[in-house]
Coordinates of C-alpha atoms and ligand atoms in Angstrom, one line a residue:
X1 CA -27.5 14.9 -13.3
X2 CA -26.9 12.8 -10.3
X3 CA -24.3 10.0 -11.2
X4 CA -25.2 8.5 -8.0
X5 CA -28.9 8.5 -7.6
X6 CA -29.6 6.4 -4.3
X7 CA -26.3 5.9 -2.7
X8 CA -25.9 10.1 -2.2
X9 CA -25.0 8.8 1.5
X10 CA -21.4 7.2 0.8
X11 CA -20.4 9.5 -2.3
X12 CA -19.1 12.7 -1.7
X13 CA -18.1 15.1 -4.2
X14 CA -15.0 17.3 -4.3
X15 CA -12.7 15.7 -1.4
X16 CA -9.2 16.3 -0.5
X17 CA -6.8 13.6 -1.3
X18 CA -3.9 14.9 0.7
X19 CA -5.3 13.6 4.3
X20 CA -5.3 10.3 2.9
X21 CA -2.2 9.5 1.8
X22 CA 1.3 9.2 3.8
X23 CA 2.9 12.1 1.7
X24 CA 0.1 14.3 2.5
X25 CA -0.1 15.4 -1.2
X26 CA -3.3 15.7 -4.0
X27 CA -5.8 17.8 -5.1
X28 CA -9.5 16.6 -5.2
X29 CA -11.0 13.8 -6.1
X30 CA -14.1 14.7 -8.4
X31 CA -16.1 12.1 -6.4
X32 CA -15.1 9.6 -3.2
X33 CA -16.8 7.0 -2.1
X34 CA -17.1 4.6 1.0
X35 CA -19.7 1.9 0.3
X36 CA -21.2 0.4 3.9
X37 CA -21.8 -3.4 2.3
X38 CA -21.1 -5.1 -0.8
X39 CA -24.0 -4.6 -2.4
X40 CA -23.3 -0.8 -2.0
X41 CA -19.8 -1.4 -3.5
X42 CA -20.9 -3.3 -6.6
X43 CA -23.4 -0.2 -7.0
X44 CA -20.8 2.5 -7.0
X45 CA -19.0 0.6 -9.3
X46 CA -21.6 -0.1 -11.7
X47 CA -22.8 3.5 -11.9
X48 CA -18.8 5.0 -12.0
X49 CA -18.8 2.4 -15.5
X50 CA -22.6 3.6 -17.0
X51 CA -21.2 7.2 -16.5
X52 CA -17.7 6.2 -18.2
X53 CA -15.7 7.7 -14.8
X54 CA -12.5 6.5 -13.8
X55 CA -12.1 4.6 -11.0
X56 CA -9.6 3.7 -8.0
X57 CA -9.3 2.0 -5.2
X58 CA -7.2 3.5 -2.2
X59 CA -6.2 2.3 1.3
X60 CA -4.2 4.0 3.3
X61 CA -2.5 5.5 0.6
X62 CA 1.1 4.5 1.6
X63 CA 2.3 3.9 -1.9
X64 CA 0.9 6.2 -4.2
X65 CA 1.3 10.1 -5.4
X66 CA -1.9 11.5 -6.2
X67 CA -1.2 14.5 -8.5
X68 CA -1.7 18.3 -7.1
X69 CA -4.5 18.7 -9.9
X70 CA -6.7 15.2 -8.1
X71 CA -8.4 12.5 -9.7
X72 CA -10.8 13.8 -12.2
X73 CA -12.6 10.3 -11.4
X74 CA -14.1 8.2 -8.5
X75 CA -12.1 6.9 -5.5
X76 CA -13.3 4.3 -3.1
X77 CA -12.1 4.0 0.2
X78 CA -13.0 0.1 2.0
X79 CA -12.3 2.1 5.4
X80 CA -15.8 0.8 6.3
X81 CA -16.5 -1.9 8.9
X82 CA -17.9 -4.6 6.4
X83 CA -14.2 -4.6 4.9
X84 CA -12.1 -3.8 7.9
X85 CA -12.5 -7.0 10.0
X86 CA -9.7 -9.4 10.8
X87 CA -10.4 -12.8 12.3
X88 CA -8.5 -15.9 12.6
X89 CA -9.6 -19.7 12.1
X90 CA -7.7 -22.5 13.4
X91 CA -4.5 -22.1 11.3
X92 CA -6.0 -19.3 9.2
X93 CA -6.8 -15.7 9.0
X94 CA -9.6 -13.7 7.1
X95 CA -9.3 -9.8 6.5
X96 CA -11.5 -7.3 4.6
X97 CA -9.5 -5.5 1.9
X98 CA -9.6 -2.5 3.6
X99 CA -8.5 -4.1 7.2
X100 CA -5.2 -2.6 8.8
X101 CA -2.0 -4.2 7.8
X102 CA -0.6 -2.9 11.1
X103 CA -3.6 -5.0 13.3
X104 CA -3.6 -8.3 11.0
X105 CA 0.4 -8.3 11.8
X106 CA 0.0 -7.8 15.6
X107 CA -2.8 -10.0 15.6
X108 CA -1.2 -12.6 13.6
X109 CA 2.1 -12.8 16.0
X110 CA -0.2 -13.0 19.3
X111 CA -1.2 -16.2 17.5
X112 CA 1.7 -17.7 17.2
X113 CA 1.4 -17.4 13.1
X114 CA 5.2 -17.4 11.6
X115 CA 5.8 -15.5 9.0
X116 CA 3.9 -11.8 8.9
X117 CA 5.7 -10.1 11.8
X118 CA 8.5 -9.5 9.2
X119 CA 6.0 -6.8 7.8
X120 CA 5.9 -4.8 11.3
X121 CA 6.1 -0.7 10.9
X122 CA 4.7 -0.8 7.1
X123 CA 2.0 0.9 6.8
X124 CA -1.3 0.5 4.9
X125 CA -4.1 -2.0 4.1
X126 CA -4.1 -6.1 3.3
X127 CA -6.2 -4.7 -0.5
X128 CA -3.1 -1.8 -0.6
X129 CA -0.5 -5.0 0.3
X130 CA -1.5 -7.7 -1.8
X131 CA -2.0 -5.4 -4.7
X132 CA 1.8 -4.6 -4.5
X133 CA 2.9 -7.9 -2.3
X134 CA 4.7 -5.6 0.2
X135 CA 7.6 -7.4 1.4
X136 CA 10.5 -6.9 3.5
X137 CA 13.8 -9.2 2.7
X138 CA 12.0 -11.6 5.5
X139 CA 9.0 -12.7 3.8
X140 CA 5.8 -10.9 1.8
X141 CA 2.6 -11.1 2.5
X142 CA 1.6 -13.6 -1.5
X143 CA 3.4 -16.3 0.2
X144 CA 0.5 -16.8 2.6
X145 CA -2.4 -16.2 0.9
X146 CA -4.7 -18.7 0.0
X147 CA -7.8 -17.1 -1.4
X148 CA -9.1 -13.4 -2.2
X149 CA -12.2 -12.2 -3.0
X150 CA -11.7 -9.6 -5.8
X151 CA -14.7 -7.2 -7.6
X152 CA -13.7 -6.5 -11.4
X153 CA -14.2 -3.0 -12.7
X154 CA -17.1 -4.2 -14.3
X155 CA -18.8 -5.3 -11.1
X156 CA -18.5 -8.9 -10.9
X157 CA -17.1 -10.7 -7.7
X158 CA -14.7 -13.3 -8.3
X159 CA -13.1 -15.8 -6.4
X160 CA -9.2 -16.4 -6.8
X161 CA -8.1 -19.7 -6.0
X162 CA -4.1 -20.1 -4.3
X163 CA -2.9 -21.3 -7.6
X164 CA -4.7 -18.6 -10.0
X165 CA -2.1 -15.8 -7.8
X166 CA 0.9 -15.2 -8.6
X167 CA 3.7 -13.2 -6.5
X168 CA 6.9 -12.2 -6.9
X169 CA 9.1 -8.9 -5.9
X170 CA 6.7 -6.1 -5.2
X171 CA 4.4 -7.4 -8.0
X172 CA 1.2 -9.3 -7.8
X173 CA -1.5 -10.8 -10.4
X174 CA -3.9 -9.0 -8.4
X175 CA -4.8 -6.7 -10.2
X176 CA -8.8 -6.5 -10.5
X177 CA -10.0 -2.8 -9.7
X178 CA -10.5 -4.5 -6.0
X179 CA -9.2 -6.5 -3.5
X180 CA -12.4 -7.0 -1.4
X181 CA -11.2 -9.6 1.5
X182 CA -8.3 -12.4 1.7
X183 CA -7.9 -15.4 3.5
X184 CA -4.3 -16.4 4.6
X185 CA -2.5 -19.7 6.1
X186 CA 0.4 -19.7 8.6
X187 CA 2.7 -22.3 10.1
X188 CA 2.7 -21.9 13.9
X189 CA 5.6 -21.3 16.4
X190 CA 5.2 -20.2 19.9
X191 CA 4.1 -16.6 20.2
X192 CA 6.7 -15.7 22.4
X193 CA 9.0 -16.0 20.1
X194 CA 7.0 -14.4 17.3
X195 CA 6.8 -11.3 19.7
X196 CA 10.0 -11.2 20.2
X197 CA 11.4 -10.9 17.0
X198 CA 8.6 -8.8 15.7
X199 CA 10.1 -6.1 18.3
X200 CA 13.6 -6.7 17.4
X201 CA 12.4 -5.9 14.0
X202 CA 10.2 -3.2 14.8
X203 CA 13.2 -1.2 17.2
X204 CA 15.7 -1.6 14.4
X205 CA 13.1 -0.3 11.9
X206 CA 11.6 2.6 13.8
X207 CA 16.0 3.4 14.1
X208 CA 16.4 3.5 10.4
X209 CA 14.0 5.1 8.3
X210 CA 10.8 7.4 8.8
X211 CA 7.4 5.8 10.2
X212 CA 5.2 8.2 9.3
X213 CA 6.4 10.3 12.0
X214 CA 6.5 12.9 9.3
X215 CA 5.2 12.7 6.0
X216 CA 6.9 10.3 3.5
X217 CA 6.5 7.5 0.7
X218 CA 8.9 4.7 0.2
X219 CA 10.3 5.4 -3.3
X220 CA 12.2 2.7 -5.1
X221 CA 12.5 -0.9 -5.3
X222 CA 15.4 -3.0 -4.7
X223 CA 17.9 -3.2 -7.9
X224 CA 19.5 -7.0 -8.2
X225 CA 21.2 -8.4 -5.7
X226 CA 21.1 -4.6 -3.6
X227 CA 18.7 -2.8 -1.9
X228 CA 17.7 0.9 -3.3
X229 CA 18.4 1.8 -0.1
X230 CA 22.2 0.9 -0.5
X231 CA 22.1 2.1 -4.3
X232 CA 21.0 5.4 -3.2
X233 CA 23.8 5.6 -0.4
X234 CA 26.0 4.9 -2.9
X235 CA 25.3 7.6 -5.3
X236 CA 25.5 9.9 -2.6
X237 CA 21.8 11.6 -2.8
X238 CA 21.4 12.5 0.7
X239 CA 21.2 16.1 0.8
X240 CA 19.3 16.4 -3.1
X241 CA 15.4 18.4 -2.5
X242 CA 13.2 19.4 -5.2
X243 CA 11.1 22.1 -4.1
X244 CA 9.1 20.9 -0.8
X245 CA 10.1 17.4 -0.9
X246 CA 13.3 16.1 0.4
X247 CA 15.5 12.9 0.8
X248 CA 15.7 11.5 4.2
X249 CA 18.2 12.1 5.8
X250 CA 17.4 8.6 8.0
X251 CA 17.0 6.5 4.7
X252 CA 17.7 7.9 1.2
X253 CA 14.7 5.3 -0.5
X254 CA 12.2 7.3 1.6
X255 CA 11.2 10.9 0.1
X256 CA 9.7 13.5 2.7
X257 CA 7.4 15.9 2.2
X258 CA 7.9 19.7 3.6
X259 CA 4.7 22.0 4.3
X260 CA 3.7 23.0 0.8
X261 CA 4.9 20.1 -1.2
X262 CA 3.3 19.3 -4.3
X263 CA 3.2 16.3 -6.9
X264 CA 5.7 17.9 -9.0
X265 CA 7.9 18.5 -6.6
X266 CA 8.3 14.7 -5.5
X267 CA 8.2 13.5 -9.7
X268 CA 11.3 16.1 -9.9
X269 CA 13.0 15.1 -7.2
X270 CA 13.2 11.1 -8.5
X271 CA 13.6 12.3 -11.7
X272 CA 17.2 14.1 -10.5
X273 CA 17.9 11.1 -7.8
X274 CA 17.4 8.8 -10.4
X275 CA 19.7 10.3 -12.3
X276 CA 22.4 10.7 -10.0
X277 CA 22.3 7.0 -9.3
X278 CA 22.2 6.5 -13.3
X279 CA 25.3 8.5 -13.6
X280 CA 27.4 7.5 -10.9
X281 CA 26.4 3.5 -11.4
X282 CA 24.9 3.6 -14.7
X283 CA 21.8 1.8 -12.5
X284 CA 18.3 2.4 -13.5
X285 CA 15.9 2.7 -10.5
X286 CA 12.8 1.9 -10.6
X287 CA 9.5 2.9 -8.9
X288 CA 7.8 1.5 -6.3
X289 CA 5.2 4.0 -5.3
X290 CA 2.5 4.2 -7.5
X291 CA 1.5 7.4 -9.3
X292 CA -1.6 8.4 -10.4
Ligands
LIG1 C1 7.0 4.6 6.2 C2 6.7 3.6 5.1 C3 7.4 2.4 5.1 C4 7.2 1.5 4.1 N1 7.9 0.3 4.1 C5 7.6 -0.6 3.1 C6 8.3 -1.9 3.1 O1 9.2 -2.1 4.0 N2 8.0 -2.8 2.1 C7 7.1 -2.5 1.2 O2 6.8 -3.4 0.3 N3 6.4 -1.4 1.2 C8 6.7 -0.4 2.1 N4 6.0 0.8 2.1 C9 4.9 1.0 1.1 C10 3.5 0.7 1.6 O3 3.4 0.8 2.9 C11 3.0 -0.6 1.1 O4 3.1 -0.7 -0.3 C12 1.5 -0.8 1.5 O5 1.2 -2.2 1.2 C13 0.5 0.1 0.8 O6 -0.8 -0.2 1.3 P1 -1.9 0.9 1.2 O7 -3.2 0.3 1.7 O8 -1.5 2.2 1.8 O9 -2.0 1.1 -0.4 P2 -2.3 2.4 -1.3 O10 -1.1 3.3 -1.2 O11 -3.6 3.0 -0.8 O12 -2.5 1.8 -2.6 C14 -1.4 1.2 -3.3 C15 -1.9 0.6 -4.6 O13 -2.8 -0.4 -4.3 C16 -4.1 -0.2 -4.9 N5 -5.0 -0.7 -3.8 C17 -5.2 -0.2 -2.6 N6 -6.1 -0.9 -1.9 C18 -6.6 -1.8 -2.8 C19 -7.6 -2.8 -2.8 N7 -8.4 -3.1 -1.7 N8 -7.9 -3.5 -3.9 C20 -7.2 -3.3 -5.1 N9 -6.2 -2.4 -5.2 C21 -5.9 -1.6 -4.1 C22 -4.2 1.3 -5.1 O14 -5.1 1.6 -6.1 C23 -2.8 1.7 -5.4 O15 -2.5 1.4 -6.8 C24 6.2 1.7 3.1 C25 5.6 3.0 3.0 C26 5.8 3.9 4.0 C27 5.1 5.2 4.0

C-alpha cells in the first residue's frame, strides 16, 4: 500500500538520520519528507495521521539524539525554499520555520536589530529555536517574537498571537507538531555596533566550546543560579567517554561524537556524568537535547 499516494516526489522511504543531525548519529527514518508548499505539508501530515504514523519535525537537528535503531515513523524536513526565507519589514522580520538561525542572526545585526546577535555560533533553524527558545545568558530568541504560524498534528494551521506564547529558560508553549514561519520585532541601534559585538561574541565563542567543527550536541541546561558548564567543571568530568562519544575537552556541557558512535553510547555517557555531578554536588542535571 502506498501511504503517500500523490506526493511520492517529497517522501522518501528508508533515509539516514545521521547526516542530519550535529552528532552525526541515527538509524533510518521509515519515511522522510520535504513538502515544496503548504499545501504539500498539510498533505503529508494528514496521510502520516489516516495511516496512524508517528510524526516529527526536524531542523537542523542540533538538539536532538535520534536513536541507532531510527524513527520507525515519518520525519519532515522544512529545508525547502517555501519555509526557508528571511525578510525584514520596517522594524520587523519574517522567517519560514525551516530558515537558518545562523542567516536570520547575521541578517538581523546588518539591520541594526538589537537583540539576536547574542545567538551568534548556535546552530539550527528559527522552527528548531523557538521550539526550545534557544538562549544564551544575553537574550533568547521568545523575547522577540510576535506571531508564529504553527500546523497541528492534525493538520490545521493556526495563528499564535504575542500573548498566546509563552517563554521562559529553554522552554516554550510552542509546542504544535510545527513551527511553520514566525514573525519577530526588534528595537534598533546602529549596526556598527551590533557587528561589533556580535564578533566579540562570536571570537570568544568559537574560543570556548566546539562549533560543529566536529560532531557534537549541547547537553545540559543551566542548574540555578550556575551554568552546566560550571557544574560540569566542578564535578571534574572532563576526561569521562562512553564508548564513541566523549566530553569535550573545550567545554564539558558539549558531548562529541567519535567515528562509530552510537545512541547508546551518548545516553551512557550522561547517564555516568550525570551522576558524577550528582555525587560530588548532590546536583541533578537535566537535559537539554532532546531525545527521540
Ligand atoms: C555547537 C552547538 C552549540 C549550541 N549552543 C547553544 C546555545 O548556546 N544555546 C542554546 O539554547 N542551544 C544551543 N545549542 C542547541 C541548538 O543549537 C538549539 O537548540 C537550536 O535551536 C536547535 O535548532 P534545530 O533546528 O537544529 O532543532 P532540531 O535539533 O532539529 O530540533 C530540536 C527540537 O525542535 C523540534 N523542531 C525542530 N524544528 C521544528 C519546527 N519547525 N516546528 C516544530 N518543532 C520543531 C524538533 O522536533 C526537536 O524536538 C547548541 C548546539 C550545538 C551543536
Amino acid at each position: 500500500m502506498n501511504l503517500f499516494a500523490g506526493l511520492e516526489h517529497v517522501v522518501q522511504q528508508d533515509v539516514l538520520l545521521s547526516p542530519y543531525n550535529s552528532l552525526r548519529i541515527g538509524g533510518n527514518a521509515a519515511y522522510f519528507a520535504v513538502p515544496t508548499s503548504h499545501s504539500e505539508l498539510q498533505a503529508v501530515v494528514q496521510q502520516a495521521r489516516a495511516a496512524n504514523l508517528s510524526v516529527r519535525v526536524l531542523g537542523h537537528g542540533a538538539n536532538v539524539v535520534i536513536p541507532s535503531s531510527g524513527w520507525a515513523g515519518l520525519v519532515i524536513q522544512l529545508s525547502a525554499p517555501e519555509f526557508t526565507g528571511v525578510a525584514v519589514n520596517g522594524n520587523r522580520m519574517t522567517a519560514g520555520g525551516g530558515a537558518n538561525l545562523a542567516h536570520f542572526v547575521s541578517l538581523a545585526a546588518r539591520e541594526g536589530f538589537k537583540g539576536p546577535e547574542q545567538l551568534v555560533g548556535i546552530p539550527g533553524t528559527i522552527g528548531g529555536a523557538l521550539h526550545v527558545n534557544t538562549s544564551t545568558n544575553g537574550g533568547n530568541i521568545g523575547a522577540w517574537v510576535k506571531q508564529a504560524t504553527v500546523l497541528t498534528a492534525a493538520g490545521d494551521v493556526l495563528i499564535r498571537e504575542h500573548h498566546e506564547m509563552n517563554f521562559s529558560y529553554r522552554q516554550s508553549s510552542l509546542n504544535e507538531l510545527a513551527i511553520v514561519a514566525a514573525e519577530f520585532e526588534f528595537e534598533r541601534e546602529a549596526s556598527e555596533q551590533v557587528l561589533r559585538r556580535m564578533q566579540k561574541l562570536w571570537i570568544v565563542r568559537k574560543a570556548k566550546q566546539p562549533m560543529l567543527d566536529e560532531p557534537c550536541a549541547y547537553v545540559f541546561k543551566d542548574h540555578g543560579g550556575s551554568t552546566a558548564t560550571q557544574v560540569l567543571t566542578k564535578a571534574g568530568v572532563q576526561g569521562l567517554k562512553s564508548g564513541h562519544v566523549e566530553v569535550s575537552d573545550r567545554d564539558p556541557n558539549f558531548f562529541v561524537a567519535r567515528q562509530g558512535a552510537t545512541s547508546s553510547d551518548f545516553l551512557d555517557l550522561v547517564q555516568k556524568t550525570k551522576q558524577q555531578v550528582q555525587d560530588r554536588s548532590g546536583l541533578e542535571l537535566e537535559l537539554a537535547v532532546d531525545v527521540w
